[in-house]
Amino acid sequence: MILTLAFRNLFHDRIRLVVTLVGILFSIVLVAVQLGLYLGSSRMITANIDHTQADLWITTFGAKSFEDGGMLLKPGERHQALATPGVDKVVPLVVSFAEWRKPSGGSTRVVVVGTDPEDEGLVPWALKHGTWAEVKSPDGVAIDKSYFRDLDVTGIGDTAQVAAGRIRVKALTEGVRSFTQSPYVYTTLARARHLLAQKSDATSFYLVKLKPGADIEHVRADLKSRLESAEVLTQKEFRDRSLRTWLFKTGAGVALIGGALLGLLVGTVIVAQTLYSSTKDHLNEFATLRALGSSSGYIHKVILGQAGLSAVIGYALGMIIALGVVFASRDTPLPLVMTPWLAVVLFAVTVFMCAISAMSAIMKVTKIDPAMVFNR
Amino acid sequence: MTGEAVLEAIDVVKELGSGAGKITALKGVSLALMPGELTLLMGPSGSGKTTLLSILGCIMTPTSGMIRVTGHDTEGLPAEKLAAIRREHIGFIFQSYNLFPTLSALENVRIALDVRGDKGFKAAARAEECLREVGLGHRLKNHPANLSGGEQQRVAVARAIATSPSVILADEPTAALDTENGQQVMALLSRIAKEQNRSVLVVTHDPRTLPFADRTVYIEDGQIVRETRRPEGLDAPEITDLSKRRKAHG
Ligand SMILES: Nc1ncnc2c1ncn2[C@@H]1O[C@H](COP(=O)(O)OP(=O)(O)OP(=O)(O)O)[C@@H](O)[C@H]1O
Ligand SMILES: [Mg+2]
């Protein structure tokens, strides 16, 4: 009967129900978009790091992100690292901003990533057209399909000028987007150095792989003491540092999370307001319930039932819209991400929001005087 | 009189309002309700009838004096305990019915059982039984808006008896009804008192209810001034069994 009563109270006033649902919907969609953007941005920022198989990263001192490695590491560091007990492999990785000169004139910034996948450092992923073997052929690079317009190319076989050299698009990835809006250009280690006019052994990062059974903290301490001008980070530390740099130092993350909180606040206020006015309208019924001897818990459950039902309906509708927005954003520079985990979080957030909203209504009925059931 | 008092007020004083508006609505009222009896409480407007009824029903607490429900003192009990006493022992009927507009007749009766934790099929069956008893077996699914005033009040009676309370307290149950419907409801209450050996207290202005009373208590200005009892051997008016009458009429 509690749910029946909650349901009837809810559907009794359709306009109020619509307002409630719009409030929840607004919140859910806003929170979903903000968190979806946050997740989407995080994924973009860490995608390259997540696709490398390194136990430790050797970076130049103070490198703030994947794009911020410079080209300052030298073979000396590599030899010292290799001489450290517990170290199995040290794989160089080149990452640097460069200028991409469009065939039709004009230029744009790109991030050149030089890697030799055979070394099992960074293995380019999402190669949908063409192969890495083709990238290895003269002038070969791989770019993402979604950047054709920015790079002024139309497909495999097109050529352009990158920094000091000529390149030819030999392979295409899909869905590899860049948070900095400078497209990634993948090529071999040697060609990257050549394009960037660097010495044949200059490097941005060394990816360190440990021997089986080696203690990561131990090796790290050892490496640190040997490499004076470099930093040694675990993969997770470097990942977190990149995220912090792009999301929080730039304020983007704060804006996203702030937006989500604002959505929650507005939703909570709307739902609290409608629940409160609904409770006020049904006050006589709640007083009757109390006169009939219901516990106050019973009455609270009716109100929480109303809040819960609103949450479930509002969530369902909100998710439909949010998924629509996610779908619509898939080919934009910043696609939203929806994960099962995020869906669960959103549901928890909705229920929490509605429960908080129920507080003012519950406070109202707690003060109810059952004597009001009599005509005086 | 049959047996022990099921509900008893002993020297009850009730002050209402505060400051300059403070009045003493009840000035030392003692009253005992016996099972199997229909008691009328009559008195002029503002004499304290509703106040006494709410105190007897443990909805309000007396400023001083005592209320005993089935022999147990209720003094100092917290609100939740008083609610428990109400749902276990007392049935209420109100002048304006106080039915839930969004619930059907059946659901309106079920909710009184539900607050006691009686749920499911058995509760539904009990609610239906009570509605048949008040002659509304054919109106189970109707919402209050689709019932006449008399029918609504009979749903309220069904709700009051569903939990088999020892006492039924009714505040002006016939005030909003026409003569015929008023008589029907009074006959019903009188029958409930007799057949189910409950104690029924009816607050009323309406002299047409007098013939149904086993006992009439008069209250004036917060004090009981007089009490009359139906002479032995004189019965309440012929009670129409509504459920049978319904059937007879098809
Ligand atoms: N909340 C209140 N605060 C102050 N005074 C009150 C309050 N409720 C009732 N009273 C007063 O207490 C007295 C008794 O009221 P009560 O409602 O018990 O009368 P009643 O006999 O039921 O009258 P009626 O026949 O009009 O229903 C009245 O004088 C009334 O004005
Ligand atoms: Mg009154």
Tab-separated table of C-alpha atoms in Angstrom, chain A residues 1-367:
chain	number	residue	atom	x	y	z
A	1	MET	CA	0.000	0.000	0.000
A	2	ILE	CA	2.899	2.361	0.653
A	3	LEU	CA	3.991	2.199	-2.963
A	4	THR	CA	0.406	2.355	-4.177
A	5	LEU	CA	-0.183	5.509	-2.202
A	6	ALA	CA	3.143	6.994	-3.306
A	7	PHE	CA	2.330	6.189	-6.907
A	8	ARG	CA	-1.167	7.674	-6.709
A	9	ASN	CA	0.046	10.799	-4.959
A	10	LEU	CA	2.657	11.204	-7.661
A	11	PHE	CA	0.306	10.735	-10.603
A	12	HIS	CA	-2.535	12.638	-8.995
A	13	ASP	CA	-1.074	15.966	-10.054
A	14	ARG	CA	0.268	15.479	-13.561
A	15	ILE	CA	1.689	18.952	-13.962
A	16	ARG	CA	3.691	18.659	-10.806
A	17	LEU	CA	4.880	15.243	-11.917
A	18	VAL	CA	6.054	16.712	-15.197
A	19	VAL	CA	7.923	19.478	-13.369
A	20	THR	CA	9.535	16.913	-11.079
A	21	LEU	CA	10.569	14.731	-13.972
A	22	VAL	CA	11.904	17.666	-15.949
A	23	GLY	CA	13.958	18.644	-12.898
A	24	ILE	CA	15.420	15.171	-12.566
A	25	LEU	CA	15.884	14.860	-16.297
A	26	PHE	CA	17.695	18.169	-16.486
A	27	SER	CA	20.010	17.104	-13.688
A	28	ILE	CA	20.703	13.673	-15.086
A	29	VAL	CA	21.415	14.916	-18.567
A	30	LEU	CA	23.610	17.741	-17.315
A	31	VAL	CA	25.535	15.468	-14.981
A	32	ALA	CA	25.797	12.799	-17.675
A	33	VAL	CA	27.115	15.314	-20.194
A	34	GLN	CA	29.594	16.837	-17.764
A	35	LEU	CA	30.854	13.510	-16.464
A	36	GLY	CA	30.734	12.087	-19.995
A	37	LEU	CA	32.917	14.956	-21.156
A	38	TYR	CA	35.182	14.422	-18.197
A	39	LEU	CA	35.520	10.731	-18.965
A	40	GLY	CA	35.903	11.434	-22.672
A	41	SER	CA	38.629	13.990	-21.973
A	42	SER	CA	40.384	11.683	-19.529
A	43	ARG	CA	40.397	8.892	-22.045
A	44	MET	CA	41.797	11.168	-24.714
A	45	ILE	CA	44.479	12.486	-22.445
A	46	THR	CA	45.635	9.091	-21.276
A	47	ALA	CA	44.990	6.976	-24.356
A	48	ASN	CA	48.627	6.890	-25.488
A	49	ILE	CA	49.907	6.183	-22.009
A	50	ASP	CA	47.293	3.487	-21.514
A	51	HIS	CA	48.409	1.795	-24.728
A	52	THR	CA	52.052	1.520	-23.724
A	53	GLN	CA	53.301	-1.426	-21.810
A	54	ALA	CA	55.823	0.125	-19.471
A	55	ASP	CA	56.464	-0.505	-15.809
A	56	LEU	CA	58.320	2.758	-15.401
A	57	TRP	CA	58.643	5.925	-17.455
A	58	ILE	CA	61.882	7.855	-17.586
A	59	THR	CA	61.041	11.460	-18.449
A	60	THR	CA	62.951	14.671	-18.508
A	61	PHE	CA	62.709	16.486	-15.237
A	62	GLY	CA	59.306	18.095	-14.821
A	63	ALA	CA	57.645	16.620	-17.918
A	64	LYS	CA	53.998	17.444	-17.264
A	65	SER	CA	52.258	15.237	-19.787
A	66	PHE	CA	52.628	12.877	-22.709
A	67	GLU	CA	53.006	15.883	-25.027
A	68	ASP	CA	55.505	17.614	-22.766
A	69	GLY	CA	58.477	15.240	-22.934
A	70	GLY	CA	60.781	17.400	-25.064
A	71	MET	CA	63.667	15.646	-26.812
A	72	LEU	CA	66.206	15.900	-24.067
A	73	LEU	CA	66.944	12.311	-23.108
A	74	LYS	CA	70.199	10.878	-24.431
A	75	PRO	CA	71.570	7.369	-24.919
A	76	GLY	CA	73.649	7.842	-21.774
A	77	GLU	CA	70.524	7.560	-19.702
A	78	ARG	CA	69.490	4.492	-21.589
A	79	HIS	CA	72.776	2.750	-20.844
A	80	GLN	CA	72.598	3.662	-17.193
A	81	ALA	CA	69.040	2.364	-17.020
A	82	LEU	CA	69.959	-0.867	-18.731
A	83	ALA	CA	72.764	-1.358	-16.231
A	84	THR	CA	70.324	-1.135	-13.337
A	85	PRO	CA	69.542	-4.514	-11.743
A	86	GLY	CA	65.994	-5.680	-12.417
A	87	VAL	CA	65.656	-3.755	-15.676
A	88	ASP	CA	64.858	-5.928	-18.663
A	89	LYS	CA	64.298	-3.463	-21.501
A	90	VAL	CA	64.501	0.255	-22.123
A	91	VAL	CA	62.440	1.370	-25.122
A	92	PRO	CA	62.703	4.899	-26.526
A	93	LEU	CA	59.599	6.892	-27.435
A	94	VAL	CA	59.547	10.219	-29.261
A	95	VAL	CA	56.679	12.679	-28.773
A	96	SER	CA	56.822	16.239	-29.964
A	97	PHE	CA	54.693	19.032	-31.300
A	98	ALA	CA	55.497	19.911	-34.905
A	99	GLU	CA	54.092	21.937	-37.711
A	100	TRP	CA	52.035	20.210	-40.397
A	101	ARG	CA	52.040	22.177	-43.573
A	102	LYS	CA	48.891	21.556	-45.548
A	103	PRO	CA	49.204	20.636	-49.223
A	104	SER	CA	47.032	23.614	-50.139
A	105	GLY	CA	48.918	26.050	-47.939
A	106	GLY	CA	48.527	27.029	-44.332
A	107	SER	CA	49.644	24.962	-41.406
A	108	THR	CA	48.469	23.370	-38.195
A	109	ARG	CA	50.096	21.898	-35.161
A	110	VAL	CA	50.382	18.157	-34.784
A	111	VAL	CA	51.941	15.825	-32.254
A	112	VAL	CA	54.482	13.529	-33.876
A	113	VAL	CA	54.736	10.195	-32.075
A	114	GLY	CA	57.710	8.029	-33.009
A	115	THR	CA	57.629	4.440	-31.885
A	116	ASP	CA	58.868	1.050	-32.976
A	117	PRO	CA	56.132	-1.351	-32.021
A	118	GLU	CA	58.514	-4.311	-32.356
A	119	ASP	CA	60.132	-3.106	-29.148
A	120	GLU	CA	56.782	-3.439	-27.384
A	121	GLY	CA	56.744	0.121	-26.132
A	122	LEU	CA	53.838	2.070	-27.566
A	123	VAL	CA	51.915	-0.069	-30.027
A	124	PRO	CA	49.617	2.064	-32.223
A	125	TRP	CA	46.060	0.891	-31.802
A	126	ALA	CA	42.835	1.312	-33.701
A	127	LEU	CA	44.598	1.037	-37.056
A	128	LYS	CA	41.578	0.512	-39.257
A	129	HIS	CA	42.993	1.122	-42.722
A	130	GLY	CA	46.491	0.179	-43.792
A	131	THR	CA	49.098	-1.559	-41.632
A	132	TRP	CA	52.124	-0.611	-39.606
A	133	ALA	CA	54.286	-2.298	-42.246
A	134	GLU	CA	53.034	0.335	-44.669
A	135	VAL	CA	53.800	3.083	-42.181
A	136	LYS	CA	57.357	1.770	-42.118
A	137	SER	CA	57.718	2.184	-45.889
A	138	PRO	CA	59.343	5.481	-47.024
A	139	ASP	CA	57.707	8.676	-45.706
A	140	GLY	CA	54.906	6.663	-44.063
A	141	VAL	CA	52.773	7.995	-41.211
A	142	ALA	CA	49.419	7.072	-39.686
A	143	ILE	CA	46.827	9.684	-38.776
A	144	ASP	CA	43.264	9.559	-37.513
A	145	LYS	CA	40.425	9.628	-39.999
A	146	SER	CA	38.572	12.265	-38.020
A	147	TYR	CA	41.278	14.869	-38.670
A	148	PHE	CA	41.176	14.839	-42.470
A	149	ARG	CA	39.743	18.305	-42.602
A	150	ASP	CA	42.165	19.817	-40.079
A	151	LEU	CA	45.107	18.260	-41.906
A	152	ASP	CA	43.744	18.994	-45.368
A	153	VAL	CA	44.080	15.432	-46.629
A	154	THR	CA	41.491	13.133	-48.144
A	155	GLY	CA	42.875	9.683	-47.479
A	156	ILE	CA	45.689	7.206	-47.824
A	157	GLY	CA	48.339	8.316	-50.309
A	158	ASP	CA	48.062	12.042	-49.624
A	159	THR	CA	51.247	13.889	-48.829
A	160	ALA	CA	52.187	16.821	-46.621
A	161	GLN	CA	55.164	18.477	-45.019
A	162	VAL	CA	55.795	17.864	-41.335
A	163	ALA	CA	58.459	20.041	-39.736
A	164	ALA	CA	61.594	19.292	-41.704
A	165	GLY	CA	60.391	16.476	-43.918
A	166	ARG	CA	57.855	15.129	-46.345
A	167	ILE	CA	55.363	12.500	-45.274
A	168	ARG	CA	52.774	10.344	-46.960
A	169	VAL	CA	49.641	9.057	-45.218
A	170	LYS	CA	49.935	5.259	-45.276
A	171	ALA	CA	47.526	4.155	-42.598
A	172	LEU	CA	44.497	5.471	-40.716
A	173	THR	CA	43.302	5.071	-37.176
A	174	GLU	CA	39.739	5.606	-36.021
A	175	GLY	CA	38.704	7.273	-32.802
A	176	VAL	CA	42.216	8.327	-31.747
A	177	ARG	CA	41.558	11.918	-30.878
A	178	SER	CA	43.695	14.457	-29.145
A	179	PHE	CA	42.681	16.540	-26.167
A	180	THR	CA	45.059	19.320	-27.256
A	181	GLN	CA	43.264	19.392	-30.625
A	182	SER	CA	46.646	18.806	-32.286
A	183	PRO	CA	46.242	15.513	-34.134
A	184	TYR	CA	48.618	12.650	-33.409
A	185	VAL	CA	50.864	11.613	-36.302
A	186	TYR	CA	52.289	8.156	-35.731
A	187	THR	CA	55.477	7.055	-37.421
A	188	THR	CA	58.624	5.084	-36.763
A	189	LEU	CA	61.169	6.222	-34.227
A	190	ALA	CA	63.818	6.945	-36.856
A	191	ARG	CA	61.453	8.891	-39.115
A	192	ALA	CA	60.129	10.925	-36.211
A	193	ARG	CA	63.656	11.974	-35.276
A	194	HIS	CA	64.380	12.777	-38.875
A	195	LEU	CA	61.235	14.864	-39.308
A	196	LEU	CA	61.956	16.726	-36.100
A	197	ALA	CA	65.560	17.294	-37.219
A	198	GLN	CA	66.890	15.647	-34.095
A	199	LYS	CA	69.959	13.516	-33.566
A	200	SER	CA	69.379	9.862	-34.313
A	201	ASP	CA	69.382	9.013	-30.624
A	202	ALA	CA	67.472	11.906	-29.027
A	203	THR	CA	64.368	10.771	-27.177
A	204	SER	CA	61.372	12.087	-25.205
A	205	PHE	CA	60.774	9.101	-22.940
A	206	TYR	CA	62.357	5.795	-22.081
A	207	LEU	CA	59.865	3.089	-21.313
A	208	VAL	CA	61.336	0.693	-18.794
A	209	LYS	CA	60.271	-2.916	-18.557
A	210	LEU	CA	61.283	-4.916	-15.531
A	211	LYS	CA	62.547	-8.439	-15.319
A	212	PRO	CA	59.989	-10.867	-13.907
A	213	GLY	CA	59.981	-10.724	-10.119
A	214	ALA	CA	61.826	-7.392	-9.885
A	215	ASP	CA	60.498	-5.039	-7.220
A	216	ILE	CA	59.225	-1.916	-8.929
A	217	GLU	CA	59.847	0.486	-6.032
A	218	HIS	CA	63.301	-0.880	-5.525
A	219	VAL	CA	64.241	-0.514	-9.192
A	220	ARG	CA	62.711	2.930	-9.288
A	221	ALA	CA	64.775	4.132	-6.330
A	222	ASP	CA	67.860	2.652	-7.946
A	223	LEU	CA	67.104	4.334	-11.300
A	224	LYS	CA	66.454	7.657	-9.625
A	225	SER	CA	69.812	7.643	-7.937
A	226	ARG	CA	71.551	6.874	-11.213
A	227	LEU	CA	69.702	9.373	-13.436
A	228	GLU	CA	70.257	12.822	-12.108
A	229	SER	CA	68.549	14.951	-14.729
A	230	ALA	CA	65.579	12.656	-15.324
A	231	GLU	CA	62.461	11.599	-13.454
A	232	VAL	CA	61.317	8.052	-12.964
A	233	LEU	CA	57.566	7.561	-12.717
A	234	THR	CA	55.290	4.568	-12.647
A	235	GLN	CA	52.835	4.348	-15.505
A	236	LYS	CA	50.019	5.335	-13.140
A	237	GLU	CA	51.904	8.335	-11.803
A	238	PHE	CA	52.589	9.618	-15.273
A	239	ARG	CA	48.994	9.025	-16.272
A	240	ASP	CA	47.715	10.925	-13.234
A	241	ARG	CA	50.158	13.726	-13.857
A	242	SER	CA	48.979	14.100	-17.462
A	243	LEU	CA	45.378	14.160	-16.299
A	244	ARG	CA	46.117	16.737	-13.666
A	245	THR	CA	47.961	18.903	-16.124
A	246	TRP	CA	45.280	19.002	-18.756
A	247	LEU	CA	42.141	18.731	-16.651
A	248	PHE	CA	42.955	20.656	-13.521
A	249	LYS	CA	45.800	23.030	-14.281
A	250	THR	CA	43.765	24.250	-17.236
A	251	GLY	CA	40.566	24.468	-15.202
A	252	ALA	CA	38.700	22.256	-17.645
A	253	GLY	CA	38.113	19.521	-15.075
A	254	VAL	CA	36.946	21.989	-12.472
A	255	ALA	CA	34.467	23.438	-14.943
A	256	LEU	CA	33.164	19.976	-15.813
A	257	ILE	CA	32.777	18.832	-12.226
A	258	GLY	CA	31.403	22.220	-11.212
A	259	GLY	CA	28.827	21.966	-13.989
A	260	ALA	CA	27.802	18.536	-12.775
A	261	LEU	CA	27.413	19.771	-9.210
A	262	LEU	CA	25.374	22.719	-10.386
A	263	GLY	CA	23.089	20.347	-12.289
A	264	LEU	CA	22.631	18.322	-9.141
A	265	LEU	CA	21.865	21.385	-7.092
A	266	VAL	CA	19.239	22.666	-9.504
A	267	GLY	CA	17.646	19.221	-9.765
A	268	THR	CA	17.581	18.813	-6.017
A	269	VAL	CA	15.937	22.183	-5.524
A	270	ILE	CA	13.246	21.458	-8.127
A	271	VAL	CA	12.471	17.990	-6.802
A	272	ALA	CA	12.504	19.192	-3.192
A	273	GLN	CA	10.126	21.977	-4.124
A	274	THR	CA	7.625	19.732	-5.920
A	275	LEU	CA	7.774	17.029	-3.261
A	276	TYR	CA	7.217	19.604	-0.569
A	277	SER	CA	4.211	21.129	-2.285
A	278	SER	CA	2.802	17.665	-3.016
A	279	THR	CA	3.160	16.775	0.642
A	280	LYS	CA	1.457	20.009	1.624
A	281	ASP	CA	-1.444	19.190	-0.687
A	282	HIS	CA	-1.792	15.737	0.815
A	283	LEU	CA	-1.262	16.888	4.384
A	284	ASN	CA	-4.795	16.016	5.389
A	285	GLU	CA	-4.258	12.471	4.151
A	286	PHE	CA	-1.015	12.154	6.039
A	287	ALA	CA	-2.778	13.449	9.161
A	288	THR	CA	-5.508	10.848	8.599
A	289	LEU	CA	-2.849	8.151	8.312
A	290	ARG	CA	-1.377	9.358	11.555
A	291	ALA	CA	-4.813	9.387	13.215
A	292	LEU	CA	-5.384	5.842	11.989
A	293	GLY	CA	-2.265	4.992	13.947
A	294	SER	CA	0.418	4.739	11.314
A	295	SER	CA	3.941	5.142	12.597
A	296	SER	CA	5.811	8.195	11.386
A	297	GLY	CA	8.130	5.772	9.590
A	298	TYR	CA	5.198	4.606	7.486
A	299	ILE	CA	4.467	8.157	6.377
A	300	HIS	CA	8.124	8.830	5.658
A	301	LYS	CA	8.164	5.728	3.496
A	302	VAL	CA	5.256	7.061	1.458
A	303	ILE	CA	7.181	10.273	0.803
A	304	LEU	CA	10.405	8.406	0.101
A	305	GLY	CA	8.367	6.145	-2.163
A	306	GLN	CA	7.266	9.197	-4.120
A	307	ALA	CA	10.859	10.374	-4.282
A	308	GLY	CA	12.080	6.926	-5.320
A	309	LEU	CA	9.463	6.511	-8.028
A	310	SER	CA	10.305	9.961	-9.387
A	311	ALA	CA	13.962	8.965	-9.356
A	312	VAL	CA	13.389	5.762	-11.312
A	313	ILE	CA	11.148	7.368	-13.919
A	314	GLY	CA	13.326	10.478	-14.182
A	315	TYR	CA	16.456	8.375	-14.493
A	316	ALA	CA	14.997	6.216	-17.235
A	317	LEU	CA	13.933	9.253	-19.263
A	318	GLY	CA	17.157	11.118	-18.498
A	319	MET	CA	19.280	8.176	-19.612
A	320	ILE	CA	17.445	7.970	-22.923
A	321	ILE	CA	18.253	11.614	-23.609
A	322	ALA	CA	21.803	11.313	-22.299
A	323	LEU	CA	22.468	8.322	-24.553
A	324	GLY	CA	21.074	10.340	-27.447
A	325	VAL	CA	23.510	13.139	-26.665
A	326	VAL	CA	26.383	10.676	-26.358
A	327	PHE	CA	25.460	9.186	-29.728
A	328	ALA	CA	25.216	12.600	-31.334
A	329	SER	CA	28.642	13.580	-30.008
A	330	ARG	CA	30.494	10.551	-31.328
A	331	ASP	CA	32.099	12.355	-34.298
A	332	THR	CA	32.734	15.679	-32.605
A	333	PRO	CA	36.189	16.749	-31.411
A	334	LEU	CA	35.205	15.816	-27.875
A	335	PRO	CA	32.962	12.754	-27.855
A	336	LEU	CA	31.090	12.036	-24.629
A	337	VAL	CA	31.679	8.730	-22.987
A	338	MET	CA	29.009	6.651	-21.267
A	339	THR	CA	30.123	3.551	-19.420
A	340	PRO	CA	28.108	1.038	-17.392
A	341	TRP	CA	29.949	2.361	-14.383
A	342	LEU	CA	28.873	5.913	-15.159
A	343	ALA	CA	25.290	4.703	-15.654
A	344	VAL	CA	25.344	3.139	-12.205
A	345	VAL	CA	26.878	6.274	-10.696
A	346	LEU	CA	24.178	8.382	-12.332
A	347	PHE	CA	21.473	6.162	-10.890
A	348	ALA	CA	23.004	6.384	-7.428
A	349	VAL	CA	23.248	10.152	-7.847
A	350	THR	CA	19.579	10.359	-8.874
A	351	VAL	CA	18.394	8.309	-5.933
A	352	PHE	CA	20.591	10.315	-3.593
A	353	MET	CA	19.293	13.578	-5.039
A	354	CYS	CA	15.673	12.490	-4.588
A	355	ALA	CA	16.320	11.243	-1.065
A	356	ILE	CA	17.848	14.600	-0.129
A	357	SER	CA	14.897	16.322	-1.785
A	358	ALA	CA	12.520	14.338	0.397
A	359	MET	CA	14.018	15.822	3.549
A	360	SER	CA	12.007	19.037	3.564
A	361	ALA	CA	8.784	17.147	2.899
A	362	ILE	CA	9.583	14.695	5.666
A	363	MET	CA	10.297	17.534	8.038
A	364	LYS	CA	6.914	18.983	7.139
A	365	VAL	CA	4.979	15.795	7.958
A	366	THR	CA	6.954	15.193	11.104
A	367	LYS	CA	5.378	18.340	12.503
